[in-house]
Tab-separated table of C-alpha atoms in Angstrom:
chain	number	residue	atom	x	y	z
Z	128	MET	CA	0.000	0.000	0.000
Z	129	ILE	CA	2.704	2.518	0.971
Z	130	LYS	CA	4.834	1.217	-1.896
Z	131	ARG	CA	2.054	2.165	-4.359
Z	132	LEU	CA	1.857	5.618	-2.777
Z	133	LEU	CA	5.594	6.101	-3.145
Z	134	VAL	CA	5.491	5.014	-6.797
Z	135	ALA	CA	2.565	7.366	-7.535
Z	136	LEU	CA	4.276	10.291	-5.859
Z	137	TRP	CA	7.541	9.598	-7.672
Z	138	LEU	CA	5.599	9.597	-10.965
Z	139	LEU	CA	4.147	12.949	-9.909
Z	140	VAL	CA	7.644	14.296	-9.335
Z	141	LEU	CA	8.867	13.037	-12.690
Z	142	SER	CA	5.827	14.132	-14.691
Z	143	THR	CA	5.634	17.662	-13.300
Z	144	GLY	CA	9.293	18.528	-12.950
Z	145	LEU	CA	9.080	18.982	-9.181
Z	146	LEU	CA	12.762	18.120	-8.916
Z	147	LEU	CA	13.429	21.589	-10.310
Z	148	PHE	CA	12.152	22.968	-7.026
Z	149	ILE	CA	14.843	21.387	-4.838
Z	150	PRO	CA	16.435	24.311	-3.014
Z	151	LEU	CA	20.060	25.140	-3.643
Z	152	ALA	CA	22.346	24.556	-0.687
Z	153	GLY	CA	22.118	27.394	1.801
Z	154	LYS	CA	19.568	29.412	-0.176
Z	155	ALA	CA	15.908	29.593	0.731
Z	156	GLN	CA	13.651	29.404	-2.302
Z	157	PRO	CA	10.113	30.771	-2.366
Z	158	LYS	CA	7.418	28.111	-2.496
Z	159	THR	CA	5.653	28.725	-5.769
Z	160	PHE	CA	4.452	25.228	-6.640
Z	161	ARG	CA	1.214	24.144	-4.940
Z	162	VAL	CA	-0.374	20.699	-4.677
Z	163	LEU	CA	-3.922	20.073	-3.459
Z	164	VAL	CA	-4.537	16.637	-1.944
Z	165	VAL	CA	-8.181	15.710	-1.362
Z	166	ALA	CA	-8.529	12.505	0.648
Z	167	SER	CA	-11.465	10.196	1.112
Z	168	ARG	CA	-13.463	10.293	4.327
Z	169	ALA	CA	-14.183	6.548	4.158
Z	170	LYS	CA	-13.201	4.821	7.391
Z	171	ASP	CA	-11.502	1.902	5.626
Z	172	HIS	CA	-8.962	4.295	4.065
Z	173	GLN	CA	-8.065	6.289	7.173
Z	174	LYS	CA	-4.952	4.302	8.130
Z	175	MET	CA	-3.336	4.832	4.719
Z	176	ILE	CA	-4.415	8.477	4.592
Z	177	ALA	CA	-2.974	9.093	8.061
Z	178	ALA	CA	0.368	7.702	6.828
Z	179	ALA	CA	0.226	9.597	3.528
Z	180	LYS	CA	-0.340	13.059	4.983
Z	181	PRO	CA	2.994	13.510	6.815
Z	182	PHE	CA	4.815	11.797	3.946
Z	183	MET	CA	3.382	14.222	1.366
Z	184	GLU	CA	3.967	17.234	3.608
Z	185	LYS	CA	7.612	16.165	4.115
Z	186	MET	CA	8.046	15.648	0.382
Z	187	GLY	CA	6.746	19.175	-0.181
Z	188	ALA	CA	8.996	20.664	2.501
Z	189	ASP	CA	12.048	18.777	1.236
Z	190	ASN	CA	11.421	19.824	-2.371
Z	191	ASN	CA	10.197	23.368	-1.746
Z	192	PHE	CA	6.554	23.104	-2.743
Z	193	THR	CA	3.363	23.579	-0.769
Z	194	VAL	CA	0.968	20.715	-0.055
Z	195	ASP	CA	-2.563	21.533	1.041
Z	196	PHE	CA	-4.119	18.353	2.452
Z	197	THR	CA	-7.865	18.093	3.098
Z	198	ASP	CA	-10.849	15.757	3.081
Z	199	ASP	CA	-13.171	18.627	2.141
Z	200	SER	CA	-14.263	17.964	-1.446
Z	201	SER	CA	-15.951	21.391	-1.631
Z	202	ARG	CA	-12.439	22.724	-2.349
Z	203	ILE	CA	-12.719	21.139	-5.799
Z	204	ASN	CA	-13.997	24.149	-7.711
Z	205	ASP	CA	-12.731	26.352	-10.528
Z	206	LYS	CA	-11.770	29.289	-8.330
Z	207	ASN	CA	-9.856	27.268	-5.731
Z	208	LEU	CA	-8.121	25.025	-8.275
Z	209	GLU	CA	-6.596	28.094	-9.963
Z	210	ARG	CA	-4.120	28.211	-7.045
Z	211	TYR	CA	-2.667	24.752	-7.763
Z	212	GLN	CA	-0.439	23.056	-10.319
Z	213	VAL	CA	-1.271	19.467	-9.267
Z	214	PHE	CA	-4.384	17.819	-7.849
Z	215	VAL	CA	-4.127	14.500	-5.974
Z	216	MET	CA	-7.182	12.314	-5.373
Z	217	LEU	CA	-6.218	10.166	-2.385
Z	218	ASP	CA	-8.577	7.176	-2.240
Z	219	LEU	CA	-11.287	9.570	-3.412
Z	220	ALA	CA	-13.599	7.936	-5.943
Z	221	PRO	CA	-15.246	9.938	-8.743
Z	222	PHE	CA	-18.662	9.117	-7.263
Z	223	ASP	CA	-17.539	10.856	-4.044
Z	224	ILE	CA	-17.568	14.233	-5.811
Z	225	SER	CA	-20.404	16.091	-7.515
Z	226	TYR	CA	-20.798	16.585	-11.258
Z	227	THR	CA	-19.824	20.244	-10.774
Z	228	GLN	CA	-16.644	19.195	-8.973
Z	229	GLN	CA	-15.908	16.619	-11.683
Z	230	ALA	CA	-16.300	19.356	-14.313
Z	231	ALA	CA	-13.906	21.643	-12.394
Z	232	LEU	CA	-11.344	18.843	-12.205
Z	233	LYS	CA	-11.758	18.079	-15.907
Z	234	LYS	CA	-11.172	21.761	-16.756
Z	235	PHE	CA	-8.116	21.784	-14.458
Z	236	VAL	CA	-6.542	18.893	-16.383
Z	237	GLU	CA	-7.555	20.262	-19.789
Z	238	ASP	CA	-5.816	23.515	-18.833
Z	239	GLY	CA	-2.558	21.540	-18.608
Z	240	LYS	CA	-2.387	21.034	-14.866
Z	241	GLY	CA	-1.416	17.731	-13.232
Z	242	TRP	CA	-3.675	15.063	-11.781
Z	243	VAL	CA	-2.679	12.027	-9.677
Z	244	GLY	CA	-5.075	9.361	-8.480
Z	245	ILE	CA	-3.912	7.142	-5.629
Z	246	HIS	CA	-5.930	4.138	-4.559
Z	247	ALA	CA	-4.585	1.760	-1.966
């Protein structure tokens, strides 16, 4: 389960060029890259989600990008998604979000932004 998460996140790094955001030694870089993670609220996924949150936050801190982690699917809307370069669905099924939210996510991807789906 964690192995799949690590593989998915590594693919995210490779596909979006996040490695370019590794800070240079001794120089603080501004965090300009933002990732929104929306996790499922289903009880059977909570153990994996609890492990994923600190891992993703550490990956963001280590590579100089911001991770916003939530289980609030109302944050999936056109206005809010404008702030992000990557959207991660963490054990969140398409039927867990409304048609309006699905349309916002579709527009996000069609606009050239990144999407990662992780299911454990």
